[in-house]
PDB file of C-alpha atoms in Angstrom:
ATOM      1  CA  MET A 519      -2.381  39.753 -78.033  1.00 45.00           C
ATOM      2  CA  ALA A 520      -2.065  38.514 -81.569  1.00 46.00           C
ATOM      3  CA  PHE A 521      -5.222  36.673 -82.510  1.00 51.00           C
ATOM      4  CA  GLY A 522      -5.075  33.335 -84.243  1.00 53.00           C
ATOM      5  CA  LYS A 523      -1.398  32.752 -83.536  1.00 53.00           C
ATOM      6  CA  ARG A 524       0.334  30.671 -80.942  1.00 56.00           C
ATOM      7  CA  ILE A 525       2.600  33.218 -79.369  1.00 54.00           C
ATOM      8  CA  GLY A 526       3.856  31.300 -76.359  1.00 57.00           C
ATOM      9  CA  LEU A 527       5.781  32.955 -73.588  1.00 59.00           C
ATOM     10  CA  LYS A 528       7.038  35.752 -75.834  1.00 57.00           C
ATOM     11  CA  GLY A 529       3.501  37.085 -75.970  1.00 53.00           C
ATOM     12  CA  PHE A 530       3.760  38.167 -72.382  1.00 56.00           C
ATOM     13  CA  THR A 531       6.442  40.675 -73.148  1.00 59.00           C
ATOM     14  CA  TYR A 532       4.810  42.347 -76.190  1.00 61.00           C
ATOM     15  CA  LYS A 533       7.575  44.455 -77.688  1.00 65.00           C
ATOM     16  CA  GLY A 534       8.872  45.637 -74.344  1.00 65.00           C
ATOM     17  CA  GLY A 535       9.902  49.207 -73.690  1.00 73.00           C
ATOM     18  CA  GLY A 536       7.897  52.189 -72.478  1.00 78.00           C
ATOM     19  CA  GLN A 537       4.622  51.116 -74.073  1.00 81.00           C
ATOM     20  CA  MET A 538       4.682  47.798 -72.286  1.00 81.00           C
ATOM     21  CA  LEU A 539       5.662  49.446 -69.017  1.00 85.00           C
ATOM     22  CA  ALA A 540       2.615  51.711 -69.337  1.00 87.00           C
ATOM     23  CA  TRP A 541       0.359  48.731 -70.071  1.00 87.00           C
ATOM     24  CA  LEU A 542       1.830  46.797 -67.143  1.00 87.00           C
ATOM     25  CA  LEU A 543       1.545  49.692 -64.695  1.00 90.00           C
ATOM     26  CA  HIS A 544      -2.023  50.368 -65.844  1.00 92.00           C
ATOM     27  CA  ARG A 545      -2.926  46.744 -65.194  1.00 91.00           C
ATOM     28  CA  ILE A 546      -1.076  46.315 -61.894  1.00 92.00           C
ATOM     29  CA  GLY A 547      -2.314  49.681 -60.629  1.00 93.00           C
ATOM     30  CA  GLY A 548      -5.869  48.842 -61.633  1.00 93.00           C
ATOM     31  CA  LEU A 549      -5.762  45.521 -59.783  1.00 93.00           C
ATOM     32  CA  ALA A 550      -4.166  47.216 -56.763  1.00 93.00           C
ATOM     33  CA  MET A 551      -6.972  49.780 -56.689  1.00 92.00           C
ATOM     34  CA  ILE A 552      -9.636  47.070 -56.934  1.00 92.00           C
ATOM     35  CA  ILE A 553      -8.111  45.254 -53.962  1.00 92.00           C
ATOM     36  CA  PHE A 554      -7.693  48.516 -52.060  1.00 91.00           C
ATOM     37  CA  VAL A 555     -11.208  49.841 -52.671  1.00 88.00           C
ATOM     38  CA  GLY A 556     -12.826  46.454 -52.049  1.00 88.00           C
ATOM     39  CA  MET A 557     -10.969  45.870 -48.786  1.00 89.00           C
ATOM     40  CA  HIS A 558     -11.493  49.475 -47.739  1.00 87.00           C
ATOM     41  CA  VAL A 559     -15.267  49.308 -48.285  1.00 84.00           C
ATOM     42  CA  LEU A 560     -15.539  46.030 -46.351  1.00 85.00           C
ATOM     43  CA  ALA A 561     -13.179  47.164 -43.568  1.00 85.00           C
ATOM     44  CA  SER A 562     -14.957  50.500 -43.125  1.00 81.00           C
ATOM     45  CA  PHE A 563     -18.348  48.824 -43.167  1.00 82.00           C
ATOM     46  CA  SER A 564     -17.435  46.347 -40.448  1.00 84.00           C
ATOM     47  CA  MET A 565     -15.629  49.075 -38.504  1.00 80.00           C
ATOM     48  CA  GLN A 566     -18.691  51.317 -38.620  1.00 76.00           C
ATOM     49  CA  GLN A 567     -21.313  48.659 -37.970  1.00 79.00           C
ATOM     50  CA  PHE A 568     -19.589  46.175 -35.667  1.00 82.00           C
ATOM     51  CA  GLY A 569     -16.573  48.125 -34.424  1.00 78.00           C
ATOM     52  CA  SER A 570     -14.325  45.296 -35.553  1.00 77.00           C
ATOM     53  CA  THR A 571     -10.606  45.374 -34.803  1.00 85.00           C
ATOM     54  CA  TRP A 572      -9.498  43.893 -38.116  1.00 85.00           C
ATOM     55  CA  GLY A 573     -11.362  46.637 -39.971  1.00 82.00           C
ATOM     56  CA  THR A 574      -9.606  49.261 -37.879  1.00 83.00           C
ATOM     57  CA  ALA A 575      -6.239  47.596 -38.419  1.00 86.00           C
ATOM     58  CA  ILE A 576      -6.698  47.501 -42.194  1.00 86.00           C
ATOM     59  CA  ASN A 577      -7.852  51.096 -42.371  1.00 83.00           C
ATOM     60  CA  ARG A 578      -4.903  52.190 -40.243  1.00 84.00           C
ATOM     61  CA  VAL A 579      -2.599  50.759 -42.900  1.00 85.00           C
ATOM     62  CA  TYR A 580      -4.578  52.610 -45.586  1.00 84.00           C
ATOM     63  CA  GLU A 581      -4.245  55.889 -43.706  1.00 80.00           C
ATOM     64  CA  SER A 582      -0.472  55.622 -43.398  1.00 82.00           C
ATOM     65  CA  TRP A 583       1.628  57.920 -45.583  1.00 83.00           C
ATOM     66  CA  GLN A 584       3.680  55.035 -46.989  1.00 86.00           C
ATOM     67  CA  PHE A 585       0.561  53.427 -48.399  1.00 88.00           C
ATOM     68  CA  GLN A 586      -0.828  56.697 -49.696  1.00 86.00           C
ATOM     69  CA  ILE A 587       2.337  57.591 -51.582  1.00 89.00           C
ATOM     70  CA  VAL A 588       2.117  54.312 -53.508  1.00 91.00           C
ATOM     71  CA  LEU A 589      -1.634  54.627 -54.033  1.00 90.00           C
ATOM     72  CA  VAL A 590      -1.440  58.210 -55.330  1.00 90.00           C
ATOM     73  CA  PHE A 591       1.119  57.091 -57.880  1.00 93.00           C
ATOM     74  CA  PHE A 592      -1.098  54.278 -59.143  1.00 93.00           C
ATOM     75  CA  VAL A 593      -4.219  56.449 -59.246  1.00 92.00           C
ATOM     76  CA  LEU A 594      -2.503  59.307 -61.070  1.00 92.00           C
ATOM     77  CA  PHE A 595      -0.837  56.967 -63.530  1.00 93.00           C
ATOM     78  CA  HIS A 596      -4.058  55.070 -64.176  1.00 94.00           C
ATOM     79  CA  ALA A 597      -5.956  58.318 -64.788  1.00 93.00           C
ATOM     80  CA  LEU A 598      -3.321  59.784 -67.113  1.00 93.00           C
ATOM     81  CA  ASN A 599      -2.707  56.563 -69.011  1.00 93.00           C
ATOM     82  CA  GLY A 600      -6.466  56.056 -69.309  1.00 93.00           C
ATOM     83  CA  THR A 601      -6.811  59.533 -70.766  1.00 93.00           C
ATOM     84  CA  ARG A 602      -4.106  58.734 -73.298  1.00 92.00           C
ATOM     85  CA  ILE A 603      -5.893  55.504 -74.252  1.00 91.00           C
ATOM     86  CA  ILE A 604      -9.223  57.305 -74.641  1.00 92.00           C
ATOM     87  CA  ILE A 605      -7.732  60.085 -76.762  1.00 91.00           C
ATOM     88  CA  LEU A 606      -5.877  57.664 -79.028  1.00 90.00           C
ATOM     89  CA  ASP A 607      -8.990  55.468 -79.324  1.00 89.00           C
ATOM     90  CA  LEU A 608     -11.110  58.415 -80.379  1.00 89.00           C
ATOM     91  CA  TRP A 609      -8.557  59.780 -82.854  1.00 89.00           C
ATOM     92  CA  PRO A 610      -6.671  56.747 -84.176  1.00 87.00           C
ATOM     93  CA  ARG A 611      -4.675  58.886 -86.602  1.00 88.00           C
ATOM     94  CA  PHE A 612      -2.602  59.996 -83.596  1.00 84.00           C
ATOM     95  CA  LEU A 613      -1.630  56.385 -82.910  1.00 84.00           C
ATOM     96  CA  LYS A 614       1.662  56.917 -84.697  1.00 86.00           C
ATOM     97  CA  TYR A 615       2.572  59.314 -81.881  1.00 85.00           C
ATOM     98  CA  GLN A 616       2.158  56.626 -79.185  1.00 84.00           C
ATOM     99  CA  ARG A 617       5.673  57.079 -77.890  1.00 85.00           C
ATOM    100  CA  GLU A 618       5.382  60.830 -77.655  1.00 88.00           C
ATOM    101  CA  ALA A 619       2.010  60.501 -75.923  1.00 88.00           C
ATOM    102  CA  THR A 620       3.559  58.206 -73.328  1.00 88.00           C
ATOM    103  CA  TRP A 621       6.369  60.704 -72.770  1.00 91.00           C
ATOM    104  CA  ILE A 622       3.843  63.553 -72.298  1.00 91.00           C
ATOM    105  CA  GLU A 623       2.104  61.350 -69.759  1.00 91.00           C
ATOM    106  CA  TRP A 624       5.291  61.056 -67.693  1.00 92.00           C
ATOM    107  CA  ILE A 625       6.020  64.762 -68.096  1.00 94.00           C
ATOM    108  CA  ILE A 626       2.611  65.560 -66.570  1.00 93.00           C
ATOM    109  CA  LEU A 627       2.779  62.803 -63.968  1.00 93.00           C
ATOM    110  CA  LEU A 628       6.167  63.538 -62.445  1.00 93.00           C
ATOM    111  CA  PRO A 629       5.552  67.139 -61.270  1.00 94.00           C
ATOM    112  CA  VAL A 630       2.038  66.379 -59.993  1.00 92.00           C
ATOM    113  CA  TYR A 631       3.179  63.269 -58.178  1.00 93.00           C
ATOM    114  CA  GLY A 632       6.334  64.971 -56.972  1.00 93.00           C
ATOM    115  CA  MET A 633       4.244  67.756 -55.481  1.00 90.00           C
ATOM    116  CA  SER A 634       2.032  65.231 -53.659  1.00 87.00           C
ATOM    117  CA  VAL A 635       5.059  63.428 -52.239  1.00 90.00           C
ATOM    118  CA  PHE A 636       6.676  66.740 -51.308  1.00 89.00           C
ATOM    119  CA  ILE A 637       3.602  67.944 -49.397  1.00 85.00           C
ATOM    120  CA  THR A 638       3.210  64.584 -47.641  1.00 83.00           C
ATOM    121  CA  ILE A 639       6.841  64.416 -46.527  1.00 86.00           C
ATOM    122  CA  GLN A 640       6.875  68.093 -45.561  1.00 84.00           C
ATOM    123  CA  ARG A 641       3.915  67.568 -43.254  1.00 79.00           C
ATOM    124  CA  LEU A 642       5.543  64.442 -41.906  1.00 81.00           C
ATOM    125  CA  LEU A 643       8.737  66.302 -41.022  1.00 85.00           C
ATOM    126  CA  LYS A 644       6.732  69.076 -39.382  1.00 80.00           C
ATOM    127  CA  GLY A 645       4.983  66.405 -37.341  1.00 69.00           C
ATOM    128  CA  GLY A 646       1.482  67.202 -38.632  1.00 52.00           C
TER     129      GLY A 646
ATOM    130  CA  MET B1310      -1.295  30.554 -73.949  1.00 58.00           C
ATOM    131  CA  ARG B1311      -4.541  29.652 -75.695  1.00 62.00           C
ATOM    132  CA  THR B1312      -6.035  31.702 -78.465  1.00 67.00           C
ATOM    133  CA  ARG B1313      -9.513  33.151 -78.192  1.00 66.00           C
ATOM    134  CA  THR B1314     -12.200  33.521 -80.823  1.00 67.00           C
ATOM    135  CA  VAL B1315     -12.931  37.077 -81.899  1.00 68.00           C
ATOM    136  CA  PRO B1316     -16.541  38.003 -81.061  1.00 64.00           C
ATOM    137  CA  SER B1317     -18.825  39.391 -83.757  1.00 71.00           C
ATOM    138  CA  ARG B1318     -19.055  43.124 -84.277  1.00 74.00           C
ATOM    139  CA  GLY B1319     -21.961  45.299 -83.228  1.00 78.00           C
ATOM    140  CA  PHE B1320     -23.520  46.133 -79.895  1.00 83.00           C
ATOM    141  CA  THR B1321     -22.116  43.116 -78.065  1.00 84.00           C
ATOM    142  CA  PHE B1322     -21.461  42.933 -74.346  1.00 85.00           C
ATOM    143  CA  ASP B1323     -17.751  43.385 -74.917  1.00 83.00           C
ATOM    144  CA  TYR B1324     -18.255  46.457 -77.086  1.00 86.00           C
ATOM    145  CA  LEU B1325     -20.636  48.056 -74.586  1.00 89.00           C
ATOM    146  CA  MET B1326     -18.230  47.414 -71.708  1.00 89.00           C
ATOM    147  CA  TRP B1327     -15.368  48.794 -73.803  1.00 89.00           C
ATOM    148  CA  LEU B1328     -17.420  51.948 -74.307  1.00 90.00           C
ATOM    149  CA  PHE B1329     -18.448  52.054 -70.666  1.00 92.00           C
ATOM    150  CA  THR B1330     -14.827  51.821 -69.524  1.00 92.00           C
ATOM    151  CA  ARG B1331     -13.980  54.956 -71.518  1.00 93.00           C
ATOM    152  CA  ILE B1332     -17.041  56.912 -70.428  1.00 93.00           C
ATOM    153  CA  SER B1333     -16.775  55.937 -66.764  1.00 93.00           C
ATOM    154  CA  GLY B1334     -13.049  56.680 -66.778  1.00 92.00           C
ATOM    155  CA  LEU B1335     -13.702  60.213 -67.969  1.00 93.00           C
ATOM    156  CA  ALA B1336     -16.602  60.529 -65.529  1.00 93.00           C
ATOM    157  CA  LEU B1337     -14.386  59.462 -62.625  1.00 92.00           C
ATOM    158  CA  ILE B1338     -11.745  62.051 -63.508  1.00 92.00           C
ATOM    159  CA  LEU B1339     -14.489  64.679 -63.698  1.00 92.00           C
ATOM    160  CA  LEU B1340     -16.047  63.584 -60.388  1.00 91.00           C
ATOM    161  CA  ALA B1341     -12.650  63.619 -58.694  1.00 90.00           C
ATOM    162  CA  MET B1342     -12.165  67.195 -59.919  1.00 90.00           C
ATOM    163  CA  VAL B1343     -15.609  68.131 -58.570  1.00 88.00           C
ATOM    164  CA  GLY B1344     -14.603  66.573 -55.257  1.00 85.00           C
ATOM    165  CA  VAL B1345     -11.346  68.525 -55.085  1.00 85.00           C
ATOM    166  CA  ALA B1346     -13.090  71.764 -56.078  1.00 85.00           C
ATOM    167  CA  GLY B1347     -15.825  71.192 -53.499  1.00 80.00           C
ATOM    168  CA  ALA B1348     -13.319  70.436 -50.761  1.00 78.00           C
ATOM    169  CA  LEU B1349     -11.273  73.520 -51.597  1.00 80.00           C
ATOM    170  CA  LEU B1350     -14.364  75.731 -51.725  1.00 78.00           C
ATOM    171  CA  THR B1351     -15.579  74.496 -48.355  1.00 72.00           C
ATOM    172  CA  GLY B1352     -12.315  75.025 -46.541  1.00 67.00           C
ATOM    173  CA  ALA B1353      -9.787  72.352 -47.471  1.00 63.00           C
ATOM    174  CA  ARG B1354      -7.186  75.018 -48.150  1.00 63.00           C
ATOM    175  CA  THR B1355      -6.764  75.813 -44.483  1.00 66.00           C
ATOM    176  CA  GLN B1356      -8.459  73.003 -42.585  1.00 64.00           C
ATOM    177  CA  MET B1357      -7.593  69.764 -44.363  1.00 67.00           C
ATOM    178  CA  ASP B1358      -4.349  67.889 -44.659  1.00 71.00           C
ATOM    179  CA  PHE B1359      -3.365  66.277 -47.921  1.00 73.00           C
ATOM    180  CA  SER B1360      -4.622  62.768 -47.218  1.00 73.00           C
ATOM    181  CA  THR B1361      -8.004  64.131 -46.138  1.00 76.00           C
ATOM    182  CA  LEU B1362      -8.201  66.004 -49.414  1.00 78.00           C
ATOM    183  CA  ILE B1363      -7.524  62.737 -51.233  1.00 79.00           C
ATOM    184  CA  ARG B1364     -10.192  60.962 -49.216  1.00 78.00           C
ATOM    185  CA  TRP B1365     -12.660  63.738 -49.983  1.00 78.00           C
ATOM    186  CA  THR B1366     -11.713  63.646 -53.669  1.00 80.00           C
ATOM    187  CA  PHE B1367     -12.530  60.015 -54.203  1.00 80.00           C
ATOM    188  CA  PHE B1368     -15.397  59.599 -51.793  1.00 80.00           C
ATOM    189  CA  PRO B1369     -16.937  62.868 -50.547  1.00 76.00           C
ATOM    190  CA  ASN B1370     -18.612  61.334 -47.514  1.00 75.00           C
ATOM    191  CA  PRO B1371     -18.554  62.974 -44.049  1.00 72.00           C
ATOM    192  CA  ASN B1372     -17.622  59.618 -42.470  1.00 69.00           C
ATOM    193  CA  HIS B1373     -14.709  59.338 -44.839  1.00 73.00           C
ATOM    194  CA  VAL B1374     -13.025  62.440 -43.422  1.00 67.00           C
ATOM    195  CA  VAL B1375     -14.134  61.916 -39.829  1.00 61.00           C
ATOM    196  CA  ASN B1376     -10.629  61.474 -38.422  1.00 60.00           C
ATOM    197  CA  SER B1377      -9.553  64.949 -39.501  1.00 61.00           C
ATOM    198  CA  ASN B1378     -10.062  68.122 -37.468  1.00 60.00           C
ATOM    199  CA  ILE B1379     -12.702  69.765 -39.636  1.00 61.00           C
ATOM    200  CA  PRO B1380     -15.327  71.397 -37.413  1.00 60.00           C
ATOM    201  CA  ASP B1381     -18.635  71.262 -39.285  1.00 62.00           C
ATOM    202  CA  VAL B1382     -18.234  68.311 -41.611  1.00 61.00           C
ATOM    203  CA  ALA B1383     -21.561  66.727 -40.665  1.00 61.00           C
ATOM    204  CA  GLN B1384     -23.582  69.914 -41.099  1.00 62.00           C
ATOM    205  CA  GLY B1385     -21.908  71.460 -44.127  1.00 61.00           C
ATOM    206  CA  TRP B1386     -21.278  68.421 -46.281  1.00 67.00           C
ATOM    207  CA  ALA B1387     -23.952  65.846 -45.511  1.00 70.00           C
ATOM    208  CA  ASN B1388     -26.517  66.898 -48.083  1.00 79.00           C
ATOM    209  CA  ALA B1389     -28.260  65.511 -51.140  1.00 84.00           C
ATOM    210  CA  TYR B1390     -25.786  67.041 -53.592  1.00 85.00           C
ATOM    211  CA  TRP B1391     -22.796  65.241 -52.116  1.00 83.00           C
ATOM    212  CA  GLN B1392     -24.839  62.076 -51.625  1.00 85.00           C
ATOM    213  CA  ILE B1393     -25.617  62.000 -55.336  1.00 89.00           C
ATOM    214  CA  MET B1394     -21.947  62.694 -56.088  1.00 88.00           C
ATOM    215  CA  GLN B1395     -20.960  59.785 -53.836  1.00 87.00           C
ATOM    216  CA  MET B1396     -23.426  57.454 -55.496  1.00 90.00           C
ATOM    217  CA  LEU B1397     -22.176  58.407 -58.947  1.00 92.00           C
ATOM    218  CA  ILE B1398     -18.550  57.930 -57.949  1.00 91.00           C
ATOM    219  CA  VAL B1399     -19.343  54.591 -56.299  1.00 90.00           C
ATOM    220  CA  PHE B1400     -21.345  53.350 -59.262  1.00 93.00           C
ATOM    221  CA  PHE B1401     -18.769  54.369 -61.861  1.00 94.00           C
ATOM    222  CA  GLY B1402     -15.826  53.330 -59.708  1.00 92.00           C
ATOM    223  CA  VAL B1403     -17.080  49.891 -58.698  1.00 93.00           C
ATOM    224  CA  THR B1404     -18.412  49.074 -62.164  1.00 94.00           C
ATOM    225  CA  HIS B1405     -15.238  50.283 -63.879  1.00 94.00           C
ATOM    226  CA  GLY B1406     -13.120  48.284 -61.441  1.00 93.00           C
ATOM    227  CA  MET B1407     -15.133  45.087 -61.600  1.00 94.00           C
ATOM    228  CA  ASN B1408     -15.203  45.221 -65.393  1.00 93.00           C
ATOM    229  CA  GLY B1409     -11.460  45.781 -65.370  1.00 93.00           C
ATOM    230  CA  LEU B1410     -11.027  42.741 -63.150  1.00 92.00           C
ATOM    231  CA  ARG B1411     -13.129  40.724 -65.584  1.00 91.00           C
ATOM    232  CA  VAL B1412     -11.074  41.899 -68.571  1.00 90.00           C
ATOM    233  CA  VAL B1413      -7.761  41.133 -66.886  1.00 89.00           C
ATOM    234  CA  LEU B1414      -8.818  37.693 -65.663  1.00 89.00           C
ATOM    235  CA  GLU B1415     -10.393  36.738 -68.987  1.00 86.00           C
ATOM    236  CA  ASP B1416      -7.078  37.521 -70.662  1.00 84.00           C
ATOM    237  CA  TYR B1417      -5.610  34.574 -68.805  1.00 82.00           C
ATOM    238  CA  LEU B1418      -8.645  32.287 -68.846  1.00 80.00           C
ATOM    239  CA  GLY B1419      -9.519  30.162 -71.821  1.00 72.00           C
ATOM    240  CA  SER B1420     -12.408  27.862 -70.965  1.00 79.00           C
ATOM    241  CA  ALA B1421     -16.011  28.844 -71.615  1.00 81.00           C
ATOM    242  CA  ILE B1422     -17.335  27.350 -68.355  1.00 87.00           C
ATOM    243  CA  GLY B1423     -14.651  29.164 -66.417  1.00 85.00           C
ATOM    244  CA  ARG B1424     -15.709  32.417 -68.034  1.00 87.00           C
ATOM    245  CA  ILE B1425     -19.364  31.935 -67.108  1.00 90.00           C
ATOM    246  CA  LEU B1426     -18.372  31.100 -63.529  1.00 92.00           C
ATOM    247  CA  LEU B1427     -16.037  34.088 -63.363  1.00 91.00           C
ATOM    248  CA  ARG B1428     -18.631  36.485 -64.748  1.00 92.00           C
ATOM    249  CA  SER B1429     -21.261  35.283 -62.271  1.00 94.00           C
ATOM    250  CA  LEU B1430     -18.820  35.665 -59.367  1.00 94.00           C
ATOM    251  CA  ILE B1431     -17.792  39.153 -60.470  1.00 94.00           C
ATOM    252  CA  PHE B1432     -21.437  40.128 -60.991  1.00 95.00           C
ATOM    253  CA  LEU B1433     -22.260  39.047 -57.414  1.00 95.00           C
ATOM    254  CA  LEU B1434     -19.231  40.874 -56.052  1.00 93.00           C
ATOM    255  CA  TRP B1435     -20.227  43.997 -58.005  1.00 94.00           C
ATOM    256  CA  LEU B1436     -23.769  43.884 -56.646  1.00 94.00           C
ATOM    257  CA  PHE B1437     -22.522  43.273 -53.092  1.00 93.00           C
ATOM    258  CA  LEU B1438     -20.061  46.168 -53.150  1.00 90.00           C
ATOM    259  CA  LEU B1439     -22.677  48.513 -54.613  1.00 91.00           C
ATOM    260  CA  VAL B1440     -25.238  47.585 -51.956  1.00 91.00           C
ATOM    261  CA  VAL B1441     -22.732  47.986 -49.107  1.00 88.00           C
ATOM    262  CA  ALA B1442     -21.448  51.311 -50.423  1.00 85.00           C
ATOM    263  CA  ILE B1443     -24.921  52.768 -50.993  1.00 87.00           C
ATOM    264  CA  TYR B1444     -25.935  51.602 -47.513  1.00 86.00           C
ATOM    265  CA  VAL B1445     -22.943  53.491 -46.082  1.00 81.00           C
ATOM    266  CA  ILE B1446     -23.887  56.607 -48.058  1.00 82.00           C
ATOM    267  CA  LEU B1447     -27.529  56.590 -46.966  1.00 84.00           C
ATOM    268  CA  ALA B1448     -26.740  55.666 -43.358  1.00 78.00           C
ATOM    269  CA  SER B1449     -24.135  58.369 -42.823  1.00 69.00           C
TER     270      SER B1449
END
């Protein structure tokens, strides 16, 4: 956020639009993954070592398809958006194509994510 | 919202962590691909369901896929190669995540004492998660 200026509440919204959505999803997804991985490590550890019921309960939520559909979205988005950030950081002359890069990101994400959701729901309907 | 001072250039902590975030991000994508390839090579195509494949991708540990109906997971996959892969993925993942947490929280935190406190807390959390995860890897 703009250094050396008082930007107030408007600073939270940047310029809005697709770029800000990507930034926001990257951040929210990252925090969600930290909470997920942290809780998962602790829950699995206590499940394995002490056979605790709360660990089992938490991991049962993590194994459910509803949770996994959300998690796969965040992981895929974080990976793709991270790749975009790395590429644009390494070759800053492409920065003027930010918008196009974000569109390419969604064009890659949607089929891959759609396939994951399709397979998950297909198995669910088959009763696997 | 308070403004922050811009740190000096050079090999500062912030610059190194900025670099590490990029490198570990790429490494995690690569390790996930190795995990998927390994799972597919060792029978995921016919024996695993999708969520097991995901679990194998991000943490290729026999205990991690124990609820699935794969016959020889303990014999075929519990070896030094996958243990090293797990340690790499845990190290990069936990460090990348904890640094990300630090970056996000420091965006909304102005005071210098608060930052020191936050960094110490996150450092302890990082160490704790690494120790627990490596214990799980070596014990399984």
